[in-house]
Amino acid sequence: MRVLLVEDEEFLAEMIAEGLHRDAIAADVAHDGREALAKLRFGAYDVLVLDRDLAGPHGDEVYRHLVQQRLQTRVLMLTASGTVRDRVDGLDLGADDYLTKPFAYEELLARVLALGRRARPALPPVIERAGVCVDTARRLAVRDGRRLALSRKEFGVLEVLVRAQGAVVSGDDLIEEVWEEHTSYRTNAVRVTLGKLRAKLGEPPVIETVPGAGYRMGDGARTARRRTDAAE
């Protein structure tokens, strides 16, 4: 999942972004409306966490840009005003959800995850392939009953591959989904993370490299057949 956090209080923005990163969510940060619009023009985001009370342009203008561009990004609005009228105005604009400051990070995380699920094709919160189960709500991964101790990047890559259900995912797509901005496939970040993830998943291997295309999660049977053929 990829999130754009737009918050003009820099300390608060930093704290939220650090929390999202710990929870295996790729989060970019903008501190004003102008920066937010620039990032939205060049990046695809599942969820926009938007401080409504921004200076130049106002948060409402940032949201109207989403509507005009017909972007599918889900929007969680933040505001320091807790009045019913302010919440209603925000929702009337078309925001998907609304959160009043101050708030608990755990609540913001739960709302972001819920919006992220709505931004994608419907899938159950627990998805499985080749004996690997990923619980997207609790951020847990298990293979054949064995819980995997994954870093946030490893979990993010695994989630993307399991969600793809056997389809090939390119390295650039993994960068877009899992890493923050300014990361390039040429940095070897994907290959290093995949190497560590494969080691933690153990045998038999279930993540396949498709030369010139990317990576996919095998169904188990294909991998087993290849290993048998090689042994013969």
XYZ file of N, CA and C in Angstrom:
696
model
N 0.841 -1.192 0.000
C 0.000 0.000 0.000
C 0.882 1.250 0.000
N 0.476 2.267 -0.733
C 1.234 3.522 -0.808
C 0.351 4.671 -0.324
N 0.891 5.471 0.584
C 0.135 6.536 1.241
C 0.853 7.862 1.041
N 0.094 8.917 0.784
C 0.620 10.273 0.813
C 0.051 10.970 2.041
N 0.938 11.415 2.921
C 0.555 12.129 4.135
C 0.810 13.610 3.924
N -0.239 14.419 4.021
C -0.122 15.866 3.838
C -0.454 16.526 5.170
N 0.572 17.046 5.839
C 0.425 17.600 7.185
C 1.452 18.714 7.362
N 0.978 19.937 7.736
C 1.904 21.060 7.844
C 2.633 21.116 9.184
N 2.197 20.356 10.177
C 2.949 20.262 11.430
C 4.040 19.204 11.228
N 5.271 19.658 11.035
C 6.338 18.757 10.605
C 6.612 17.648 11.617
N 6.574 17.960 12.905
C 6.837 16.931 13.910
C 5.763 15.850 13.863
N 4.501 16.271 13.772
C 3.411 15.307 13.694
C 3.532 14.469 12.427
N 3.844 15.109 11.302
C 3.999 14.377 10.040
C 5.102 13.331 10.155
N 6.218 13.713 10.771
C 7.338 12.786 10.922
C 6.956 11.592 11.786
N 6.237 11.846 12.873
C 5.837 10.761 13.774
C 4.882 9.797 13.084
N 3.902 10.338 12.340
C 2.955 9.472 11.636
C 3.669 8.658 10.570
N 4.539 9.315 9.786
C 5.253 8.617 8.714
C 6.127 7.503 9.274
N 6.811 7.758 10.376
C 7.643 6.725 10.984
C 6.794 5.534 11.412
N 5.606 5.814 11.971
C 4.710 4.728 12.356
C 4.247 3.914 11.167
N 3.875 4.577 10.077
C 3.438 3.871 8.876
C 4.566 3.027 8.299
N 5.781 3.565 8.304
C 6.921 2.794 7.807
C 7.137 1.540 8.654
N 7.003 1.663 9.970
C 7.160 0.489 10.845
C 6.110 -0.565 10.544
N 4.947 -0.104 10.082
C 3.860 -1.036 9.795
C 3.826 -1.446 8.330
N 4.986 -1.364 7.669
C 5.165 -1.870 6.300
C 4.293 -1.150 5.284
N 4.083 0.148 5.500
C 3.326 0.963 4.559
C 4.258 2.012 3.966
N 4.330 2.072 2.655
C 5.152 3.080 1.983
C 4.435 4.421 2.091
N 5.059 5.378 2.772
C 4.422 6.669 3.008
C 5.334 7.807 2.579
N 4.825 8.676 1.703
C 5.503 9.908 1.333
C 4.851 11.058 2.090
N 5.594 12.155 2.269
C 5.119 13.275 3.086
C 5.169 14.567 2.284
N 4.116 15.378 2.427
C 4.097 16.741 1.908
C 3.664 17.650 3.051
N 4.234 18.873 3.104
C 3.946 19.776 4.221
C 3.036 20.937 3.844
N 2.665 21.048 2.572
C 1.712 22.091 2.183
C 0.964 21.626 0.939
N -0.039 22.401 0.560
C -0.886 22.006 -0.559
C -0.153 21.965 -1.885
N 0.788 22.882 -2.081
C 1.524 22.916 -3.346
C 2.354 21.649 -3.528
N 3.053 21.249 -2.465
C 3.863 20.034 -2.519
C 2.981 18.806 -2.707
N 1.820 18.817 -2.059
C 0.894 17.690 -2.200
C 0.432 17.534 -3.637
N 0.069 18.635 -4.285
C -0.401 18.569 -5.671
C 0.702 18.049 -6.590
N 1.950 18.474 -6.340
C 3.064 18.002 -7.169
C 3.241 16.498 -7.034
N 3.162 15.974 -5.827
C 3.345 14.538 -5.611
C 2.174 13.755 -6.215
N 0.971 14.291 -6.125
C -0.184 13.595 -6.686
C -0.123 13.536 -8.210
N 0.522 14.518 -8.825
C 0.633 14.519 -10.289
C 1.566 13.424 -10.780
N 2.558 13.074 -9.973
C 3.591 12.155 -10.449
C 3.608 10.815 -9.722
N 2.756 10.620 -8.734
C 2.744 9.358 -7.999
C 1.341 8.795 -7.867
N 1.241 7.476 -7.818
C -0.050 6.807 -7.638
C -0.155 6.371 -6.177
N -1.190 6.835 -5.501
C -1.362 6.546 -4.084
C -2.689 5.838 -3.837
N -2.660 4.883 -2.908
C -3.893 4.208 -2.509
C -4.705 5.077 -1.562
N -4.008 5.755 -0.643
C -4.683 6.552 0.384
C -3.985 7.899 0.524
N -4.783 8.952 0.654
C -4.291 10.296 0.951
C -4.758 10.667 2.349
N -3.813 10.890 3.264
C -4.130 11.403 4.601
C -3.903 12.901 4.527
N -4.986 13.669 4.596
C -4.960 15.081 4.215
C -5.385 15.984 5.365
N -4.459 16.818 5.831
C -4.801 17.870 6.790
C -5.662 18.890 6.058
N -6.859 19.070 6.529
C -7.765 19.973 5.813
C -7.338 21.429 5.932
N -6.692 21.784 7.045
C -6.380 23.186 7.337
C -4.988 23.556 6.849
N -4.716 23.311 5.575
C -3.415 23.621 4.993
C -3.363 25.071 4.533
N -2.123 25.576 4.485
C -1.915 26.889 3.885
C -1.472 26.703 2.443
N -2.117 27.374 1.544
C -1.754 27.507 0.140
C -1.349 26.258 -0.627
N -2.154 25.658 -1.398
C -3.619 25.730 -1.390
C -4.221 24.999 -0.179
N -5.424 25.354 0.142
C -6.162 24.739 1.249
C -6.372 23.254 0.970
N -6.551 22.475 2.031
C -6.782 21.045 1.863
C -7.976 20.731 0.988
N -8.999 21.577 1.056
C -10.174 21.353 0.202
C -9.804 21.433 -1.273
N -8.885 22.340 -1.625
C -8.455 22.477 -3.016
C -7.664 21.254 -3.469
N -6.867 20.716 -2.565
C -6.138 19.490 -2.890
C -7.125 18.370 -3.180
N -8.162 18.274 -2.351
C -9.154 17.226 -2.591
C -9.877 17.439 -3.925
N -10.224 18.688 -4.237
C -10.919 18.954 -5.508
C -10.052 18.554 -6.702
N -8.729 18.674 -6.558
C -7.831 18.222 -7.630
C -8.007 16.720 -7.859
N -8.119 15.948 -6.777
C -8.343 14.499 -6.924
C -9.606 14.225 -7.720
N -10.653 14.961 -7.385
C -11.939 14.758 -8.064
C -11.818 15.112 -9.543
N -11.189 16.246 -9.836
C -11.067 16.691 -11.227
C -10.244 15.711 -12.065
N -9.212 15.115 -11.455
C -8.355 14.178 -12.184
C -8.900 12.752 -12.164
N -10.023 12.554 -11.489
C -10.673 11.250 -11.382
C -9.725 10.188 -10.822
N -8.921 10.593 -9.845
C -8.022 9.652 -9.193
C -8.804 8.751 -8.257
N -8.351 7.516 -8.127
C -9.054 6.529 -7.304
C -8.553 6.507 -5.862
N -7.699 7.453 -5.516
C -7.132 7.521 -4.173
C -8.215 7.748 -3.134
N -8.197 6.954 -2.051
C -9.121 7.152 -0.932
C -8.575 8.239 -0.014
N -9.467 9.013 0.610
C -9.047 10.189 1.364
C -9.509 10.116 2.814
N -8.525 10.256 3.718
C -8.797 10.415 5.150
C -8.439 11.849 5.506
N -9.434 12.648 5.884
C -9.188 14.050 6.227
C -8.874 14.177 7.717
N -7.894 15.041 8.006
C -7.548 15.370 9.380
C -7.892 16.831 9.627
N -8.328 17.151 10.849
C -8.609 18.538 11.184
C -8.473 18.739 12.681
N -8.138 19.980 13.061
C -8.079 20.331 14.482
C -9.448 20.707 15.008
N -10.391 20.900 14.117
C -11.743 21.277 14.527
C -12.603 20.036 14.699
N -13.214 19.923 15.880
C -14.035 18.746 16.141
C -15.516 18.998 16.053
N -15.913 20.151 15.494
C -17.335 20.455 15.432
C -18.040 19.556 14.425
N -19.301 19.303 14.680
C -20.093 18.472 13.772
C -20.149 19.115 12.389
N -20.295 20.454 12.342
C -20.408 21.152 11.061
C -19.153 20.956 10.215
N -17.982 21.018 10.871
C -16.730 20.860 10.140
C -16.597 19.446 9.592
N -16.968 18.449 10.406
C -16.899 17.063 9.935
C -17.864 16.837 8.777
N -19.053 17.383 8.901
C -20.045 17.225 7.828
C -19.558 17.889 6.547
N -18.967 19.098 6.671
C -18.461 19.790 5.486
C -17.397 18.954 4.783
N -16.499 18.350 5.570
C -15.450 17.531 4.982
C -16.005 16.321 4.256
N -16.967 15.670 4.863
C -17.561 14.501 4.227
C -18.408 14.899 3.021
N -19.034 16.070 3.096
C -19.816 16.547 1.954
C -18.933 16.790 0.732
N -17.676 17.147 0.954
C -16.750 17.313 -0.167
C -16.529 15.993 -0.904
N -16.711 14.887 -0.166
C -16.513 13.571 -0.772
C -15.443 12.743 -0.114
N -14.844 13.253 0.987
C -13.824 12.484 1.689
C -14.394 11.150 2.145
N -13.551 10.118 2.167
C -14.005 8.780 2.561
C -14.101 8.627 4.066
N -13.279 9.376 4.801
C -13.267 9.255 6.254
C -12.734 10.554 6.838
N -12.922 10.718 8.155
C -12.598 11.972 8.816
C -12.061 11.660 10.191
N -10.986 12.329 10.612
C -10.380 12.090 11.917
C -10.006 13.434 12.526
N -10.422 13.639 13.792
C -10.185 14.902 14.483
C -8.934 14.823 15.341
N -8.101 15.856 15.278
C -6.929 15.946 16.137
C -7.359 16.399 17.537
N -6.690 15.926 18.576
C -5.643 14.891 18.594
C -6.261 13.500 18.418
N -5.483 12.552 17.930
C -5.984 11.201 17.711
C -4.896 10.201 18.095
N -5.308 8.966 18.304
C -4.359 7.891 18.590
C -3.831 7.344 17.270
N -2.529 7.109 17.205
C -1.949 6.565 15.974
C -2.629 5.265 15.575
N -2.965 4.411 16.546
C -3.577 3.112 16.247
C -4.892 3.294 15.492
N -5.645 4.341 15.834
C -6.904 4.582 15.123
C -6.628 5.049 13.708
N -5.662 5.944 13.542
C -5.317 6.389 12.188
C -4.872 5.215 11.341
N -4.031 4.340 11.896
C -3.559 3.168 11.152
C -4.725 2.289 10.722
N -5.652 2.027 11.638
C -6.800 1.175 11.312
C -7.620 1.783 10.183
N -7.800 3.094 10.207
C -8.581 3.758 9.159
C -7.843 3.740 7.817
N -6.527 3.939 7.848
C -5.735 3.889 6.617
C -5.795 2.493 6.001
N -5.634 1.464 6.824
C -5.693 0.095 6.303
C -7.064 -0.211 5.708
N -8.125 0.250 6.385
C -9.476 0.009 5.867
C -9.675 0.704 4.522
N -9.200 1.945 4.405
C -9.319 2.663 3.137
C -8.467 2.022 2.059
N -7.285 1.520 2.438
C -6.432 0.843 1.475
C -7.091 -0.382 0.888
N -7.817 -1.111 1.720
C -8.536 -2.291 1.208
C -9.627 -1.872 0.235
N -10.262 -0.736 0.491
C -11.320 -0.263 -0.403
C -10.762 0.273 -1.719
N -9.487 0.681 -1.704
C -8.876 1.230 -2.919
C -8.458 0.147 -3.899
N -8.470 -1.116 -3.450
C -8.019 -2.230 -4.285
C -9.180 -3.172 -4.568
N -9.022 -4.079 -5.530
C -10.056 -5.098 -5.736
C -10.308 -5.862 -4.446
N -11.558 -6.203 -4.198
C -11.929 -6.835 -2.942
C -11.199 -8.161 -2.743
N -10.522 -8.273 -1.615
C -9.853 -9.500 -1.205
C -10.077 -9.682 0.286
N -10.115 -10.913 0.774
C -10.265 -11.110 2.216
C -9.045 -10.572 2.949
N -9.182 -10.223 4.259
C -8.036 -9.703 5.005
C -6.910 -10.706 5.148
N -7.215 -12.012 5.082
C -6.183 -13.048 5.119
C -6.126 -13.692 3.739
N -4.984 -13.575 3.065
C -4.827 -14.129 1.723
C -3.744 -15.198 1.745
N -3.877 -16.190 0.870
C -2.984 -17.353 0.931
C -2.582 -17.792 -0.465
N -1.348 -18.267 -0.577
C -0.877 -18.897 -1.803
C 0.328 -19.770 -1.467
N 0.334 -20.965 -2.002
C 1.459 -21.893 -1.859
C 1.843 -22.116 -0.405
N 0.844 -22.204 0.471
C 1.116 -22.468 1.874
C 1.542 -21.257 2.677
N 1.564 -20.076 2.042
C 1.930 -18.835 2.731
C 0.667 -18.021 2.968
N 0.416 -17.679 4.233
C -0.751 -16.877 4.595
C -0.291 -15.494 5.039
N -0.939 -14.462 4.530
C -0.634 -13.090 4.908
C -1.896 -12.477 5.504
N -1.801 -12.059 6.756
C -2.896 -11.388 7.450
C -2.634 -9.892 7.337
N -3.336 -9.224 6.414
C -3.060 -7.818 6.142
C -3.533 -6.908 7.264
N -4.517 -7.337 8.036
C -5.028 -6.512 9.130
C -4.076 -6.524 10.323
N -3.549 -7.700 10.653
C -2.641 -7.820 11.807
C -1.180 -7.766 11.423
N -0.904 -7.643 10.114
C 0.466 -7.542 9.594
C 1.292 -8.752 10.001
N 0.717 -9.945 9.812
C 1.386 -11.194 10.141
C 1.526 -12.049 8.888
N 2.606 -12.820 8.832
C 2.813 -13.755 7.727
C 3.222 -15.106 8.294
N 2.634 -16.178 7.725
C 2.864 -17.535 8.219
C 3.072 -18.451 7.027
N 4.041 -19.370 7.129
C 4.196 -20.399 6.102
C 4.091 -21.771 6.755
N 3.114 -22.541 6.297
C 2.906 -23.902 6.799
C 2.896 -23.927 8.320
N 2.186 -22.946 8.915
C 2.050 -22.898 10.372
C 3.190 -22.228 11.097
N 4.241 -21.819 10.383
C 5.420 -21.199 11.006
C 5.365 -19.695 10.777
N 5.335 -18.949 11.887
C 5.277 -17.494 11.773
C 6.612 -16.958 11.273
N 6.544 -16.029 10.329
C 7.746 -15.471 9.716
C 8.097 -14.133 10.357
N 9.340 -13.977 10.750
C 9.828 -12.721 11.326
C 10.355 -11.859 10.187
N 9.490 -11.005 9.644
C 9.833 -10.225 8.455
C 10.014 -8.755 8.796
N 10.933 -8.118 8.069
C 11.042 -6.664 8.151
C 9.839 -6.053 7.434
N 9.666 -4.748 7.592
C 8.504 -4.119 6.953
C 8.597 -4.198 5.430
N 9.787 -4.091 4.870
C 9.929 -4.194 3.422
C 9.659 -5.624 2.958
N 10.182 -6.607 3.687
C 9.949 -8.007 3.330
C 8.465 -8.331 3.384
N 7.789 -7.847 4.421
C 6.340 -8.084 4.515
C 5.619 -7.418 3.349
N 6.008 -6.180 3.029
C 5.354 -5.475 1.934
C 5.512 -6.185 0.605
N 6.725 -6.671 0.315
C 6.960 -7.408 -0.931
C 6.141 -8.691 -0.948
N 6.142 -9.413 0.166
C 5.372 -10.661 0.222
C 3.888 -10.401 0.015
N 3.365 -9.358 0.627
C 1.942 -9.041 0.471
C 1.595 -8.762 -0.989
N 2.428 -7.979 -1.653
C 2.167 -7.655 -3.066
C 2.173 -8.925 -3.916
N 3.152 -9.807 -3.701
C 3.256 -11.022 -4.505
C 2.102 -11.980 -4.232
N 1.709 -12.128 -2.970
C 0.594 -13.024 -2.658
C -0.699 -12.462 -3.227
N -0.888 -11.144 -3.132
C -2.097 -10.519 -3.682
C -2.188 -10.737 -5.195
N -1.042 -10.770 -5.855
C -1.042 -10.927 -7.316
C -1.516 -12.309 -7.743
N -1.517 -13.287 -6.819
C -2.047 -14.629 -7.076
C -1.475 -15.253 -8.349
N -0.140 -15.219 -8.459
C 0.509 -15.881 -9.577
C 0.838 -14.992 -10.752
N 0.296 -13.768 -10.784
C 0.633 -12.838 -11.859
C 2.051 -12.303 -11.632
N 2.714 -11.936 -12.715
C 4.072 -11.402 -12.621
C 4.008 -9.951 -12.145
N 4.871 -9.617 -11.180
C 4.982 -8.250 -10.652
C 6.385 -7.746 -10.992
N 6.485 -6.637 -11.685
C 7.793 -6.126 -12.078
C 8.514 -5.506 -10.877
N 9.830 -5.363 -11.014
C 10.589 -4.706 -9.964
C 10.139 -3.272 -9.751
N 9.832 -2.560 -10.836
C 9.351 -1.182 -10.710
C 8.023 -1.131 -9.970
N 7.146 -2.114 -10.201
C 5.871 -2.155 -9.494
C 6.085 -2.387 -7.998
N 7.047 -3.243 -7.651
C 7.356 -3.473 -6.235
C 7.880 -2.194 -5.592
N 8.742 -1.472 -6.296
C 9.243 -0.195 -5.784
C 8.084 0.759 -5.533
N 7.163 0.827 -6.497
C 6.020 1.739 -6.394
C 5.129 1.387 -5.206
N 4.947 0.090 -4.949
C 4.029 -0.360 -3.905
C 4.641 -0.304 -2.504
N 5.937 -0.597 -2.398
C 6.509 -0.882 -1.080
C 7.489 0.192 -0.594
N 8.213 0.818 -1.518
C 9.242 1.765 -1.102
C 8.734 3.198 -1.158
N 9.408 4.081 -0.411
C 9.062 5.485 -0.437
C 9.618 6.115 -1.718
N 9.272 7.371 -1.941
C 9.713 8.050 -3.162
C 11.240 8.154 -3.212
N 11.745 8.423 -4.407
C 13.176 8.583 -4.681
C 13.946 7.263 -4.605
N 13.247 6.136 -4.629
C 13.911 4.838 -4.682
C 13.814 4.317 -6.112
N 14.903 3.788 -6.628
C 14.934 3.271 -7.993
C 15.227 1.783 -7.968
N 14.706 1.057 -8.962
C 15.001 -0.376 -9.064
C 16.494 -0.617 -9.231
N 17.188 0.378 -9.766
C 18.627 0.229 -9.985
C 19.422 0.206 -8.681
N 18.784 0.529 -7.540
C 19.511 0.535 -6.267
C 19.740 -0.877 -5.727
N 19.158 -1.901 -6.344
C 19.242 -3.288 -5.874
C 18.397 -3.540 -4.624
N 17.599 -2.543 -4.207
C 16.797 -2.704 -2.990
C 15.843 -3.893 -3.097
N 15.207 -4.046 -4.266
C 14.259 -5.150 -4.435
C 14.984 -6.490 -4.385
N 16.084 -6.593 -5.105
C 16.797 -7.872 -5.159
C 17.344 -8.281 -3.790
N 17.860 -7.315 -3.036
C 18.373 -7.622 -1.700
C 17.242 -8.066 -0.777
N 16.120 -7.339 -0.826
C 14.973 -7.688 0.022
C 14.412 -9.052 -0.348
N 14.318 -9.338 -1.645
C 13.818 -10.640 -2.084
C 14.740 -11.766 -1.633
N 16.039 -11.534 -1.667
C 16.971 -12.566 -1.205
C 16.739 -12.909 0.261
N 16.565 -11.891 1.083
C 16.318 -12.118 2.511
C 14.952 -12.778 2.735
N 13.953 -12.348 1.962
C 12.613 -12.918 2.092
C 12.615 -14.386 1.699
N 13.263 -14.725 0.615
C 13.343 -16.127 0.184
C 14.001 -16.987 1.256
N 15.057 -16.466 1.888
C 15.747 -17.229 2.934
C 14.816 -17.482 4.115
N 14.016 -16.497 4.476
C 13.107 -16.654 5.613
C 11.930 -17.570 5.278
N 11.506 -17.567 4.018
C 10.423 -18.468 3.614
C 10.884 -19.924 3.626
N 12.148 -20.148 3.354
C 12.694 -21.501 3.409
C 12.340 -22.338 2.194
N 12.537 -23.654 2.343
C 12.326 -24.596 1.251
C 10.949 -25.234 1.323
N 10.393 -25.658 0.183
C 10.869 -25.372 -1.173
C 10.596 -23.918 -1.543
N 11.372 -23.341 -2.448
C 11.178 -21.934 -2.821
C 9.829 -21.719 -3.499
N 9.206 -20.583 -3.217
C 7.895 -20.285 -3.815
C 7.892 -18.982 -4.607
N 8.929 -18.166 -4.463
C 9.013 -16.931 -5.244
C 9.892 -17.184 -6.460
N 9.329 -17.004 -7.629
C 10.035 -17.268 -8.875
C 10.479 -15.964 -9.530
N 11.662 -15.984 -10.146
C 12.125 -14.867 -10.966
C 11.751 -15.147 -12.419
N 11.088 -14.217 -13.043
C 10.727 -14.335 -14.457
C 11.672 -13.415 -15.236
N 12.668 -13.973 -15.921
C 13.685 -13.150 -16.580
C 13.081 -12.075 -17.482
N 13.557 -10.856 -17.280
C 13.107 -9.744 -18.111
C 11.730 -9.220 -17.770
N 11.058 -9.818 -16.786
C 9.693 -9.402 -16.475
C 9.501 -9.022 -15.004
N 10.015 -9.851 -14.090
C 9.803 -9.552 -12.686
C 9.756 -10.803 -11.828
N 8.780 -10.856 -10.939
C 8.699 -11.937 -9.964
C 7.241 -12.372 -9.810
N 7.080 -13.627 -9.398
C 5.729 -14.090 -9.118
C 5.783 -15.145 -8.017
N 4.646 -15.319 -7.379
C 4.495 -16.327 -6.342
C 3.992 -17.591 -7.011
N 4.805 -18.655 -6.996
C 4.377 -19.914 -7.593
C 3.227 -20.533 -6.816
N 2.656 -21.598 -7.371
C 1.552 -22.268 -6.678
C 2.035 -23.469 -5.872
N 3.345 -23.672 -5.801
C 3.874 -24.809 -5.052
C 4.071 -26.016 -5.933
N 3.058 -26.368 -6.688
C 3.135 -27.557 -7.540
C 4.164 -27.360 -8.647
N 4.208 -26.140 -9.249
C 5.141 -25.876 -10.332
C 6.580 -25.986 -9.840
N 6.826 -25.420 -8.648
C 8.165 -25.473 -8.079
C 8.575 -26.901 -7.776
N 7.651 -27.684 -7.239
C 7.950 -29.076 -6.898
C 8.272 -29.884 -8.149
N 7.543 -29.625 -9.245
C 7.803 -30.331 -10.494
C 9.190 -30.011 -11.018
N 9.571 -28.737 -10.955
C 10.893 -28.351 -11.442
C 11.997 -29.028 -10.653
N 11.823 -29.111 -9.335
C 12.845 -29.718 -8.504
C 12.960 -31.219 -8.801
N 11.820 -31.857 -9.063
C 11.815 -33.294 -9.401
C 12.508 -33.526 -10.727
N 12.196 -32.663 -11.720
C 12.822 -32.797 -13.034
C 14.331 -32.606 -12.951
N 14.765 -31.655 -12.119
C 16.186 -31.400 -11.988
C 16.883 -32.598 -11.335
N 16.218 -33.221 -10.367
C 16.807 -34.368 -9.695
C 16.958 -35.559 -10.643
N 16.031 -35.693 -11.580
C 16.078 -36.798 -12.528
C 17.150 -36.575 -13.584
